[in-house]
Coordinates of C-alpha atoms in Angstrom, one line a residue:
Chain G
X62 CA -12.4 -7.4 -32.6
X63 CA -12.4 -6.6 -28.9
X64 CA -9.2 -7.2 -27.1
X65 CA -11.1 -9.4 -24.6
X66 CA -11.7 -11.9 -27.4
X67 CA -8.3 -11.9 -29.0
X68 CA -6.6 -15.2 -29.2
X69 CA -3.8 -15.9 -26.7
X70 CA -0.2 -15.2 -27.7
X71 CA -1.2 -13.6 -31.0
X72 CA 0.2 -10.2 -32.0
X73 CA -2.6 -7.7 -32.4
X74 CA -2.6 -4.0 -33.1
X75 CA -4.3 -1.6 -30.8
X76 CA -6.8 0.1 -33.2
X77 CA -9.1 2.2 -31.1
X78 CA -11.2 2.6 -28.0
X79 CA -14.9 2.2 -28.2
X80 CA -16.8 5.3 -26.9
X81 CA -14.6 6.2 -24.1
X82 CA -12.2 9.1 -24.6
X83 CA -11.3 9.2 -20.9
X84 CA -10.2 5.6 -21.2
X85 CA -7.8 6.4 -24.1
X86 CA -6.2 9.1 -22.0
X87 CA -5.9 6.8 -19.0
X88 CA -4.3 4.1 -21.2
X89 CA -1.9 6.7 -22.5
X90 CA -1.1 7.5 -18.9
X91 CA 0.1 3.9 -18.6
X92 CA 2.1 4.0 -21.8
X93 CA -0.4 2.3 -24.0
X94 CA -1.0 4.0 -27.3
X95 CA -3.0 3.4 -30.4
X96 CA -0.9 1.6 -33.0
X97 CA 0.9 -0.3 -30.4
X98 CA 1.5 -4.0 -31.0
X99 CA 0.1 -6.2 -28.1
X100 CA -0.4 -9.8 -27.3
X101 CA -2.5 -11.4 -24.7
X102 CA -0.3 -13.6 -22.5
X103 CA -2.9 -15.0 -20.1
X104 CA -6.3 -14.4 -18.5
X105 CA -7.0 -14.6 -14.8
X106 CA -9.8 -17.2 -14.0
X107 CA -13.1 -16.2 -12.4
X108 CA -13.6 -13.4 -14.8
X109 CA -10.4 -11.7 -13.7
X110 CA -8.1 -9.4 -15.7
X111 CA -6.0 -10.1 -18.8
X112 CA -2.3 -9.9 -18.9
X113 CA -1.1 -8.1 -22.0
X114 CA 2.4 -7.8 -23.3
X115 CA 3.2 -4.5 -25.0
X116 CA 6.5 -2.7 -25.8
X117 CA 8.4 -5.2 -23.8
X118 CA 6.3 -4.7 -20.6
X119 CA 3.4 -6.6 -19.1
X120 CA 0.3 -4.8 -18.1
X121 CA -2.8 -6.2 -16.4
X122 CA -6.1 -4.9 -17.8
X123 CA -9.5 -5.5 -16.3
X124 CA -12.0 -7.3 -18.5
X125 CA -14.3 -4.3 -18.7
X126 CA -11.4 -2.3 -20.2
X127 CA -10.4 -5.1 -22.6
X128 CA -14.0 -5.1 -23.8
X129 CA -13.7 -1.5 -24.9
X130 CA -10.4 -1.9 -26.7
X131 CA -10.6 -2.7 -30.4
X132 CA -7.7 -4.5 -32.0
X133 CA -6.9 -6.2 -35.3
X134 CA -4.7 -9.2 -35.9
X135 CA -1.4 -8.3 -37.4
Chain A
X85 CA 21.9 23.5 -6.8
X86 CA 18.7 21.6 -7.1
X87 CA 18.5 18.3 -9.0
X88 CA 15.2 16.6 -9.8
X89 CA 14.8 12.9 -10.5
X90 CA 12.0 11.9 -12.8
X91 CA 11.1 8.8 -14.7
X92 CA 8.5 6.1 -15.3
X93 CA 7.2 4.2 -12.3
X94 CA 9.5 1.3 -11.4
X95 CA 12.5 2.7 -13.2
X96 CA 14.5 2.7 -10.0
X97 CA 14.8 6.4 -9.4
X98 CA 13.8 6.0 -5.8
X99 CA 16.5 3.4 -5.4
X100 CA 18.9 6.0 -6.8
X101 CA 17.6 8.5 -4.4
X102 CA 18.1 6.1 -1.5
X103 CA 21.7 5.4 -2.5
X104 CA 22.6 9.0 -2.0
X105 CA 20.1 10.2 0.5
X106 CA 19.7 7.3 2.8
X107 CA 16.5 6.4 4.6
X108 CA 14.1 8.7 3.1
X109 CA 12.3 7.5 -0.1
X110 CA 10.1 4.6 -0.8
X111 CA 10.4 2.1 -3.7
X112 CA 7.1 0.7 -4.7
X113 CA 6.2 -1.7 -7.5
X114 CA 2.7 -0.4 -7.7
X115 CA 2.5 2.2 -10.4
X116 CA 2.6 5.6 -8.8
X117 CA 3.5 4.6 -5.2
X118 CA 5.8 7.5 -4.7
X119 CA 3.0 10.0 -4.7
X120 CA 4.6 12.7 -2.7
X121 CA 7.7 14.7 -3.4
X122 CA 10.7 13.6 -1.4
X123 CA 13.5 16.0 -1.0
X124 CA 16.9 15.8 0.7
X125 CA 20.1 17.7 0.9
X126 CA 22.9 15.4 -0.1
X127 CA 26.6 15.5 -0.6
X128 CA 27.8 14.1 -3.9
X129 CA 31.3 14.3 -5.4
X130 CA 32.3 16.8 -2.7
X131 CA 29.4 19.2 -3.3
X132 CA 26.2 19.7 -1.6
X133 CA 23.0 19.7 -3.6
X134 CA 19.2 19.4 -3.0
X135 CA 17.9 16.2 -4.5
X136 CA 14.2 15.9 -5.3
X137 CA 12.5 12.6 -6.1
X138 CA 9.4 13.3 -8.2
X139 CA 6.4 10.9 -8.6
X140 CA 6.8 8.3 -11.3
X141 CA 4.9 9.2 -14.5
X142 CA 4.6 7.8 -18.0
X143 CA 3.9 11.3 -19.4
X144 CA 3.5 14.7 -18.0
X145 CA 0.6 15.6 -20.3
X146 CA -2.3 13.4 -19.3
X147 CA -3.6 15.9 -16.8
X148 CA -3.4 13.9 -13.7
X149 CA -2.8 16.1 -10.6
X150 CA 0.5 14.4 -9.7
X151 CA 1.9 15.0 -13.2
X152 CA 0.7 18.6 -13.3
X153 CA 2.5 19.3 -10.1
X154 CA 5.7 17.6 -11.3
X155 CA 5.5 19.5 -14.6
X156 CA 5.1 22.8 -12.9
X157 CA 7.9 22.1 -10.5
X158 CA 10.3 21.1 -13.3
X159 CA 9.6 24.2 -15.2
X160 CA 10.1 26.5 -12.2
X161 CA 13.2 28.5 -11.3
X162 CA 14.1 26.1 -8.5
X163 CA 15.2 23.2 -10.6
X164 CA 18.7 23.4 -12.0
X165 CA 19.2 20.0 -13.5
X166 CA 16.8 17.2 -14.4
X167 CA 18.0 13.6 -14.3
X168 CA 15.6 11.4 -16.3
X169 CA 16.0 7.9 -14.9
X170 CA 14.9 5.2 -17.4
X171 CA 14.7 1.5 -17.2
X172 CA 17.1 0.4 -19.9
X173 CA 15.1 -2.7 -20.6
X174 CA 12.0 -0.6 -21.5
X175 CA 13.6 2.2 -23.5
X176 CA 10.7 2.7 -25.9
X177 CA 8.3 3.5 -23.0
X178 CA 10.8 5.8 -21.4
X179 CA 11.8 7.9 -24.3
X180 CA 8.4 9.5 -24.7
X181 CA 8.9 11.1 -21.4
X182 CA 12.4 12.1 -22.3
X183 CA 11.1 14.0 -25.3
X184 CA 8.7 15.9 -23.1
X185 CA 11.5 16.7 -20.7
X186 CA 13.7 18.0 -23.5
X187 CA 11.1 20.6 -24.3
X188 CA 11.5 22.1 -20.8
X189 CA 14.9 23.4 -22.1
X190 CA 16.7 22.8 -18.8
X191 CA 20.0 20.8 -18.4
X192 CA 18.9 17.2 -18.8
X193 CA 20.6 13.9 -18.4
X194 CA 19.3 10.5 -19.4
X195 CA 20.3 7.9 -16.9
X196 CA 19.8 4.4 -18.3
X197 CA 19.2 2.3 -15.2
X198 CA 19.3 -1.5 -14.8
X199 CA 21.9 -1.9 -17.6
X200 CA 22.8 -5.1 -16.0
X201 CA 19.3 -6.4 -16.6
X202 CA 19.5 -5.2 -20.1
X203 CA 22.7 -7.1 -20.7
X204 CA 21.2 -10.2 -19.2
X205 CA 18.3 -9.9 -21.6
X206 CA 20.8 -9.7 -24.5
X207 CA 20.0 -6.0 -25.3
X208 CA 22.8 -3.9 -26.7
X209 CA 22.3 -0.2 -26.3
X210 CA 24.3 2.4 -28.3
X211 CA 24.4 5.1 -25.6
X212 CA 26.6 7.4 -27.6
X213 CA 24.5 7.3 -30.7
X214 CA 21.4 7.9 -28.6
X215 CA 23.1 10.9 -26.9
X216 CA 24.0 12.4 -30.2
X217 CA 20.5 12.0 -31.5
X218 CA 18.8 13.4 -28.4
X219 CA 21.4 16.1 -27.8
X220 CA 21.7 15.3 -24.2
X221 CA 24.2 13.2 -22.1
X222 CA 23.2 9.6 -21.8
X223 CA 24.8 7.6 -18.9
X224 CA 24.6 4.0 -17.8
X225 CA 23.5 3.2 -14.2
X226 CA 22.9 0.3 -11.9
X227 CA 21.2 2.1 -9.0
X228 CA 20.6 -0.9 -6.8
X229 CA 24.3 -1.7 -6.8
X230 CA 25.5 1.9 -6.8
X231 CA 27.3 1.7 -10.0
X232 CA 27.5 4.8 -12.1
X233 CA 26.0 6.9 -9.4
X234 CA 29.0 9.1 -8.8
X235 CA 29.6 9.6 -12.5
X236 CA 26.0 10.6 -13.0
X237 CA 26.1 13.3 -10.3
X238 CA 29.4 14.7 -11.5
X239 CA 27.9 15.1 -14.9
X240 CA 24.8 16.7 -13.2
X241 CA 27.0 19.2 -11.5
X242 CA 28.8 20.1 -14.7
X243 CA 25.5 20.4 -16.7
X244 CA 24.1 22.6 -14.0
X245 CA 26.9 25.1 -14.3
X246 CA 26.3 25.5 -18.0
X247 CA 24.2 28.4 -18.9
X248 CA 22.7 27.2 -22.1
X249 CA 19.1 28.0 -22.5
X250 CA 19.0 28.2 -26.2
X251 CA 15.5 28.9 -27.3
X252 CA 15.1 25.7 -29.3
X253 CA 11.9 27.1 -30.8
X254 CA 8.9 27.2 -28.5
X255 CA 7.0 24.2 -27.4
X256 CA 5.5 22.7 -30.5
X257 CA 2.0 21.3 -30.1
X258 CA 2.9 18.2 -28.2
X259 CA 1.3 15.1 -29.6
X260 CA 1.6 12.2 -27.3
X261 CA 1.0 9.6 -30.0
X262 CA 3.6 11.2 -32.3
X263 CA 6.2 11.3 -29.5
X264 CA 5.4 7.7 -28.7
X265 CA 6.0 6.7 -32.3
X266 CA 9.3 8.6 -32.4
X267 CA 10.4 6.9 -29.2
X268 CA 9.8 3.5 -30.8
X269 CA 11.7 4.6 -33.9
X270 CA 14.7 5.7 -31.8
X271 CA 14.7 2.5 -29.8
X272 CA 14.8 0.4 -32.9
X273 CA 17.7 2.5 -34.1
X274 CA 19.9 2.3 -31.0
X275 CA 18.9 -0.9 -29.3
X276 CA 19.7 -4.3 -30.7
X277 CA 18.4 -7.6 -29.4
X278 CA 21.2 -10.1 -29.1
X279 CA 21.3 -13.5 -27.5
X280 CA 18.8 -13.5 -24.7
X281 CA 19.8 -15.4 -21.6
X282 CA 16.5 -16.9 -20.8
X283 CA 16.1 -16.9 -17.0
X284 CA 13.9 -18.6 -14.6
X285 CA 12.4 -15.2 -13.9
X286 CA 10.5 -15.4 -17.2
X287 CA 9.1 -18.7 -16.3
X288 CA 8.1 -17.6 -12.9
X289 CA 4.8 -16.0 -13.9
X290 CA 3.8 -19.2 -15.7
X291 CA 3.6 -20.8 -12.2
X292 CA 2.7 -17.8 -10.0
X293 CA -0.1 -16.7 -12.2
X294 CA -1.3 -20.2 -13.1
X295 CA -5.0 -20.6 -12.8
X296 CA -4.6 -23.3 -10.2
X297 CA -1.1 -23.2 -8.9
X298 CA -1.1 -19.5 -8.8
X299 CA -3.8 -19.5 -6.2
X300 CA -2.4 -22.4 -4.2
X301 CA 1.0 -20.5 -4.0
X302 CA -0.7 -17.3 -3.1
X303 CA -2.6 -18.9 -0.3
X304 CA 0.6 -20.5 1.0
X305 CA 2.5 -17.3 0.8
X306 CA -0.2 -15.3 2.5
X307 CA -0.5 -18.0 5.2
X308 CA 3.2 -18.0 5.8
X309 CA 3.3 -14.3 5.9
X310 CA 0.5 -14.1 8.4
X311 CA 2.0 -16.9 10.5
X312 CA 5.4 -15.2 10.5
X313 CA 3.9 -11.8 11.5
X314 CA 1.6 -13.3 14.0
X315 CA 4.2 -15.8 15.3
X316 CA 6.9 -13.2 15.8
X317 CA 4.3 -11.0 17.5
X318 CA 3.2 -13.6 19.9
X319 CA 6.8 -14.4 20.7
X320 CA 8.0 -11.0 21.4
X321 CA 4.9 -9.5 23.0
X322 CA 5.0 -11.3 26.4
X323 CA 8.6 -10.6 27.2
X324 CA 8.2 -7.0 26.2
X325 CA 5.1 -6.7 28.3
X326 CA 6.9 -8.4 31.2
X327 CA 9.7 -6.0 30.8
X328 CA 7.3 -3.1 31.0
X329 CA 5.6 -4.5 34.0
X330 CA 9.0 -4.6 35.8
X331 CA 9.9 -1.1 34.6
X332 CA 6.5 0.2 35.8
X333 CA 6.9 -1.3 39.2
X334 CA 10.3 0.3 39.5
X335 CA 9.2 3.7 38.4
X336 CA 6.2 3.7 40.6
X337 CA 8.1 2.5 43.7
X338 CA 8.8 6.0 45.2
X339 CA 5.2 7.1 44.8
X340 CA 2.2 6.4 47.1
X341 CA 0.2 3.7 45.6
X342 CA -3.2 4.9 44.4
X343 CA -2.2 8.6 44.5
X344 CA -3.0 10.9 41.6
X345 CA 0.6 11.1 40.4
X346 CA 1.0 7.3 40.6
X347 CA -2.1 6.7 38.6
X348 CA -1.1 9.3 36.0
X349 CA 2.3 7.8 35.6
X350 CA 0.8 4.4 35.4
X351 CA -1.5 5.6 32.6
X352 CA 1.4 7.1 30.7
X353 CA 3.5 4.0 31.0
X354 CA 0.7 1.8 29.9
X355 CA 0.3 4.0 26.8
X356 CA 4.0 3.7 26.1
X357 CA 3.8 0.0 26.7
X358 CA 0.9 -0.3 24.3
X359 CA 2.9 1.2 21.6
X360 CA 6.1 -0.8 22.0
X361 CA 4.8 -4.1 23.3
X362 CA 1.7 -4.5 21.3
X363 CA 2.0 -2.9 17.9
X364 CA 5.8 -3.2 17.3
X365 CA 5.9 -6.9 17.6
X366 CA 3.4 -7.1 14.8
X367 CA 4.1 -3.9 12.9
X368 CA 7.8 -4.4 12.3
X369 CA 7.7 -7.9 11.0
X370 CA 4.8 -7.0 8.8
X371 CA 6.5 -4.0 7.3
X372 CA 9.6 -6.0 6.6
X373 CA 7.6 -8.8 5.0
X374 CA 5.5 -6.5 2.9
X375 CA 8.6 -4.6 1.9
X376 CA 10.2 -7.8 0.8
X377 CA 7.2 -8.9 -1.3
X378 CA 7.0 -5.4 -2.7
X379 CA 10.7 -5.3 -3.7
X380 CA 10.5 -8.7 -5.4
X381 CA 7.5 -7.5 -7.4
X382 CA 4.9 -10.0 -6.1
X383 CA 2.3 -7.5 -5.0
X384 CA 0.9 -6.7 -8.4
X385 CA 0.6 -10.4 -9.0
X386 CA -1.6 -10.7 -6.0
X387 CA -3.8 -7.9 -7.3
X388 CA -4.0 -9.8 -10.6
X389 CA -5.1 -13.0 -9.0
X390 CA -7.5 -11.5 -6.6
X391 CA -9.1 -8.8 -8.6
X392 CA -12.2 -10.7 -9.7
X393 CA -13.0 -11.8 -6.2
X394 CA -12.4 -8.4 -4.8
X395 CA -14.9 -7.0 -7.3
X396 CA -17.6 -9.0 -5.6
X397 CA -17.2 -7.0 -2.4
X398 CA -16.8 -3.8 -4.3
X399 CA -13.0 -3.4 -4.3
X400 CA -10.1 -4.2 -6.5
X401 CA -7.3 -6.7 -6.5
X402 CA -4.9 -4.5 -4.6
X403 CA -7.2 -4.4 -1.6
X404 CA -6.5 -8.0 -0.6
X405 CA -3.4 -7.0 1.3
X406 CA -5.1 -4.8 4.0
X407 CA -7.4 -7.7 4.8
X408 CA -4.7 -10.3 5.4
X409 CA -2.9 -7.9 7.6
X410 CA -6.0 -7.0 9.6
X411 CA -6.0 -10.5 11.1
X412 CA -2.7 -9.7 12.7
X413 CA -3.2 -6.0 13.6
X414 CA -5.4 -3.3 12.2
X415 CA -2.8 -0.6 12.2
X416 CA -0.6 -1.9 9.4
X417 CA -3.8 -3.0 7.6
X418 CA -5.0 0.6 7.4
X419 CA -1.6 1.9 6.6
X420 CA -1.4 -0.4 3.6
X421 CA -4.6 1.0 2.0
X422 CA -2.3 3.7 0.9
X423 CA -1.4 1.6 -2.2
X424 CA -4.9 2.0 -3.5
X425 CA -5.2 5.0 -5.8
X426 CA -8.8 6.1 -5.5
X427 CA -9.9 7.7 -2.2
X428 CA -13.2 5.8 -2.5
X429 CA -11.3 2.5 -2.6
X430 CA -9.1 3.5 0.3
X431 CA -12.1 4.3 2.4
X432 CA -13.9 1.0 1.7
X433 CA -10.8 -1.0 2.2
X434 CA -10.0 0.7 5.5
X435 CA -13.5 0.4 6.7
X436 CA -13.5 -3.3 6.0
X437 CA -10.0 -3.8 7.4
X438 CA -11.1 -2.4 10.7
X439 CA -13.9 -5.0 10.8
X440 CA -11.4 -7.8 10.5
X441 CA -10.7 -9.1 14.0
X442 CA -7.1 -8.5 15.0
X443 CA -5.0 -10.7 17.3
X444 CA -6.2 -8.8 20.3
X445 CA -9.9 -9.4 19.4
X446 CA -9.0 -13.0 18.7
X447 CA -7.9 -13.2 22.4
X448 CA -11.3 -11.9 23.5
X449 CA -13.2 -14.4 21.4
X450 CA -11.0 -17.3 22.6
X451 CA -11.0 -16.2 26.2
X452 CA -14.7 -16.0 26.3
X453 CA -16.4 -18.0 23.7
X454 CA -14.0 -20.8 22.8
X455 CA -13.1 -21.4 26.5
X456 CA -16.6 -21.6 27.8
X457 CA -18.6 -22.6 24.8
X458 CA -16.3 -24.6 22.7
X459 CA -14.4 -24.0 19.5
X460 CA -17.4 -24.6 17.2
X461 CA -19.0 -21.5 18.7
X462 CA -15.8 -19.5 18.1
X463 CA -15.5 -20.7 14.6
X464 CA -19.1 -19.7 14.0
X465 CA -18.3 -16.2 15.1
X466 CA -15.4 -16.0 12.7
X467 CA -17.5 -17.1 9.8
X468 CA -20.1 -14.6 10.8
X469 CA -17.4 -12.0 10.7
X470 CA -16.4 -12.9 7.2
X471 CA -20.0 -12.8 6.1
X472 CA -20.6 -9.4 7.6
X473 CA -17.4 -8.0 6.0
X474 CA -18.5 -9.2 2.6
X475 CA -22.0 -7.8 3.1
X476 CA -20.7 -4.5 4.3
X477 CA -18.4 -4.4 1.3
X478 CA -21.3 -4.9 -1.1
X479 CA -23.4 -2.2 0.6
X480 CA -20.7 0.3 0.8
X481 CA -19.7 -0.2 -2.8
X482 CA -23.3 0.3 -3.9
X483 CA -23.5 3.5 -1.8
X484 CA -20.2 4.9 -3.1
X485 CA -20.1 4.6 -6.8
X486 CA -17.0 3.1 -8.4
X487 CA -14.9 5.6 -10.3
X488 CA -12.2 3.5 -11.8
X489 CA -12.9 2.0 -15.3
X490 CA -11.2 -1.2 -14.1
X491 CA -7.8 -2.5 -13.3
X492 CA -4.8 -1.2 -15.2
X493 CA -1.7 -2.3 -13.5
X494 CA 1.8 -3.0 -14.7
X495 CA 3.5 -6.3 -13.8
X496 CA 7.2 -5.3 -13.3
X497 CA 9.9 -7.9 -13.8
X498 CA 10.8 -9.9 -10.8
X499 CA 13.9 -8.5 -9.1
X500 CA 16.1 -9.9 -6.4
X501 CA 15.2 -7.8 -3.4
X502 CA 17.7 -5.3 -2.0
X503 CA 17.7 -5.6 1.7
X504 CA 18.8 -2.1 2.1
X505 CA 15.6 -0.9 0.3
X506 CA 13.4 -3.2 2.4
X507 CA 14.8 -1.9 5.6
X508 CA 14.7 1.7 4.6
X509 CA 11.1 1.4 3.6
X510 CA 10.1 -0.4 6.8
X511 CA 11.9 2.1 8.9
X512 CA 10.3 5.0 7.1
X513 CA 6.8 3.6 7.6
X514 CA 7.5 2.6 11.2
X515 CA 8.6 6.2 11.9
X516 CA 5.2 7.4 10.8
X517 CA 3.5 5.3 13.4
X518 CA 5.9 6.3 16.1
X519 CA 5.4 9.9 15.4
X520 CA 1.7 10.0 14.7
X521 CA -0.1 7.3 16.5
X522 CA 1.9 6.6 19.6
X523 CA 1.6 10.0 21.3
X524 CA -2.2 9.6 21.0
X525 CA -2.0 6.2 22.7
X526 CA -0.1 7.7 25.5
X527 CA -2.4 10.7 25.9
X528 CA -5.5 8.5 25.7
X529 CA -4.1 6.2 28.3
X530 CA -3.3 9.0 30.6
X531 CA -6.8 10.4 30.3
X532 CA -8.4 7.1 31.1
X533 CA -6.1 6.7 34.1
X534 CA -7.3 10.1 35.4
X535 CA -10.9 9.2 34.9
X536 CA -10.4 6.0 36.7
X537 CA -8.7 7.8 39.6
X538 CA -11.4 10.4 40.0
X539 CA -13.9 7.6 40.0
X540 CA -15.6 8.7 36.9
X541 CA -15.1 5.4 35.1
X542 CA -18.4 4.1 36.3
X543 CA -20.0 6.9 34.4
X544 CA -19.2 4.9 31.3
X545 CA -21.5 2.2 32.4
X546 CA -24.4 4.6 32.4
X547 CA -23.4 6.3 29.2
X548 CA -23.6 3.2 27.2
X549 CA -26.4 1.6 29.3
X550 CA -29.0 2.0 26.6
X551 CA -26.9 -0.1 24.2
X552 CA -25.8 -2.6 26.7
X553 CA -29.3 -3.0 28.0
X554 CA -30.7 -3.7 24.5
X555 CA -28.1 -6.3 24.1
X556 CA -29.1 -7.9 27.4
X557 CA -25.7 -7.4 28.9
X558 CA -24.9 -6.7 32.6
X559 CA -24.5 -3.0 33.3
X560 CA -20.9 -3.5 34.4
X561 CA -19.6 -4.1 30.8
X562 CA -19.6 -0.4 30.1
X563 CA -16.2 0.2 31.5
X564 CA -14.4 -2.7 29.8
X565 CA -16.0 -1.7 26.5
X566 CA -14.7 1.9 26.8
X567 CA -11.3 0.8 27.9
X568 CA -11.3 -1.7 25.0
X569 CA -10.9 1.3 22.8
X570 CA -7.5 1.9 24.1
X571 CA -6.4 -1.7 23.8
X572 CA -8.7 -4.5 22.7
X573 CA -7.4 -7.0 25.2
X574 CA -8.7 -4.7 27.9
X575 CA -12.2 -5.5 27.1
X576 CA -11.5 -8.9 28.4
X577 CA -9.0 -8.1 31.1
X578 CA -11.2 -5.4 32.7
X579 CA -14.3 -7.5 32.3
X580 CA -13.1 -9.7 35.1
X581 CA -12.4 -6.6 37.2
X582 CA -15.8 -5.3 36.5
X583 CA -17.7 -8.4 37.2
X584 CA -15.7 -9.2 40.2
X585 CA -14.7 -12.6 39.1
X586 CA -12.3 -14.3 36.7
X587 CA -14.8 -17.1 36.1
X588 CA -17.1 -15.5 33.6
X589 CA -19.6 -18.3 33.6
X590 CA -20.5 -17.3 37.1
X591 CA -21.5 -13.8 36.1
X592 CA -22.7 -14.2 32.5
X593 CA -25.0 -16.5 30.7
X594 CA -23.8 -18.2 27.5
X595 CA -25.9 -15.9 25.4
X596 CA -24.4 -12.9 27.1
X597 CA -20.9 -14.2 26.5
X598 CA -21.5 -14.7 22.8
X599 CA -23.3 -11.3 22.4
X600 CA -20.4 -9.5 24.2
X601 CA -17.8 -11.3 22.1
X602 CA -19.7 -10.4 18.9
X603 CA -19.9 -6.8 19.9
X604 CA -16.2 -6.6 20.8
X605 CA -15.3 -8.3 17.5
X606 CA -16.7 -5.5 15.4
X607 CA -17.0 -2.3 17.4
X608 CA -14.6 0.6 17.2
X609 CA -11.1 0.1 16.1
X610 CA -8.5 0.5 18.9
X611 CA -7.0 4.0 19.5
X612 CA -3.9 3.2 17.6
X613 CA -5.9 2.3 14.6
X614 CA -8.2 5.3 15.0
X615 CA -5.2 7.6 14.9
X616 CA -3.8 5.9 11.8
X617 CA -7.2 6.1 10.2
X618 CA -7.2 9.8 10.9
X619 CA -3.8 10.2 9.3
X620 CA -4.5 8.2 6.2
X621 CA -8.1 9.2 5.5
X622 CA -8.9 12.3 7.5
X623 CA -11.0 13.0 10.5
X624 CA -14.3 12.7 8.9
X625 CA -13.5 9.3 7.5
X626 CA -12.3 8.1 10.8
X627 CA -15.5 9.2 12.5
X628 CA -17.8 7.8 9.9
X629 CA -15.9 4.4 10.0
X630 CA -16.1 4.4 13.8
X631 CA -19.9 5.0 13.7
X632 CA -20.2 2.3 11.1
X633 CA -18.4 -0.3 13.1
X634 CA -20.5 0.5 16.2
X635 CA -23.6 0.2 14.2
X636 CA -22.5 -3.1 12.6
X637 CA -21.4 -4.4 16.0
X638 CA -24.7 -3.6 17.5
X639 CA -26.7 -5.2 14.7
X640 CA -24.5 -8.3 14.7
X641 CA -24.8 -8.6 18.4
X642 CA -28.6 -8.3 18.3
X643 CA -28.7 -10.8 15.5
X644 CA -26.6 -13.3 17.5
X645 CA -28.7 -12.7 20.5
X646 CA -31.8 -13.4 18.5
X647 CA -30.2 -16.6 17.3
X648 CA -29.2 -17.8 20.7
X649 CA -32.7 -17.2 22.1
X650 CA -34.3 -19.4 19.5

């Protein structure tokens, strides 16, 4: 499923990125890699970004990005 | 000996740099704020070394220009020792970079920073075991408190003397994902999670990023921030101006009034006064306040909350800060666009920030419209302003395509601010204005004084006559408008001179007053802002933004004129 629709506070595994190799590289640049275990902490209202916890850090991701990240529940 | 500091963003390496080098580096909580190299000759443990603070990076392999530069630099002859600063509470993220650095085969030390935080979180790190496994020295550090700094540099000096460049087999094909996995393995091996002292800091985001309270608090904080900057400015500006008036009188006393020399000196003094008495009262409190918010870690939260709204006008969450500041003074507003990564975003944010009416323009609107036509009219103008800014944002963002895939921003842990850092950063940025923008103010002021003396000022009236005629304004407004470029207040102050009366209602109709105020509200940023624009975005951007503001000012003024005539 897409990260955007993952349930809150549930551990999911970063599986792949849909159709956007540049995005994968960009995510790597921020320390986010395939196989990482994430969990969505909260979502900003008004269509704003998601706050995701990964490897002990918290990263905000825009919705358009979360829509391209495919995850599976652990 | 040259020592390079490298590490992830927010790991504290700039704090470390500051500890030994003093007032030179910036500590930012936005990923990648330290985008330039900072270098300084420092004295540590009795020896003199060259210390270099490299941009923060999660990896050197992604191909971003900053990272390529850093990578090239580290590999070069120049660097003798590399200190890899890592946030001890985020070891897994940090170790990937450490592996990459090991492959450079230069003396390398891993400095685990913020071990106090780690302890607070209940993390126990086996530094010796890690050192053995990695084959490099691993030392603890609390940069913000200066603990472990001396020991770190003593070790650096020792390592630098060693001449071991064992060819540890060439660079294997570096696989980022593999390195990342190894990093996680290693972390699991050497870091154990003990009893965690749950702190109020963890709870903080529950409130500060709350869908309702988060915004309420954000608004209050921004309001307070703005009030503080604006309030301090309003308080310190009059005495400073008065002081300068006195100084001016004193300096001019020996010269014949109205002589060329007197006018020239007057112009120069006015330029100096403009810098000290107008921008400093606003700029300094702003820089301190911003530095404080930055150090605490609140700025990324603002971006998080405002991102969706900013998208509607074609920008991202981080761009909210320039807007708020613009209401006090455009100079710090433009300077703060630096935190946006994409040049396209910086351009749009700066353009919109210059459309925001600063305190000086406020004075014009009040002095003219609110005074003679009531506060409702003034409020109307302000609302028009916001509408125009939003519209301009939409148009600009449609014309300049958005390159970013969307927001990716790390929310660092909240930290108790270090006043030393805040002051350092404010000072560093203040210095930029003093060195870059101020001389231009002085020169501009001197030029205008000369023009005035030789009686050429009236030429301005004719130069801009086509525009002023179309707006239905009296011909005399040309001079105040041109002088308004130097300081916005002058467009009001000199208006009375130009019209020959301080009672504007005697010389201008209501329509003319509103049209004039509208035009002043939008047109051309002041000279100080123009010079900061040039510095931040380049000359072309400065010129195009200037043209844009004049165009918008004209259109808005005509629109308002049309409305009034109905």
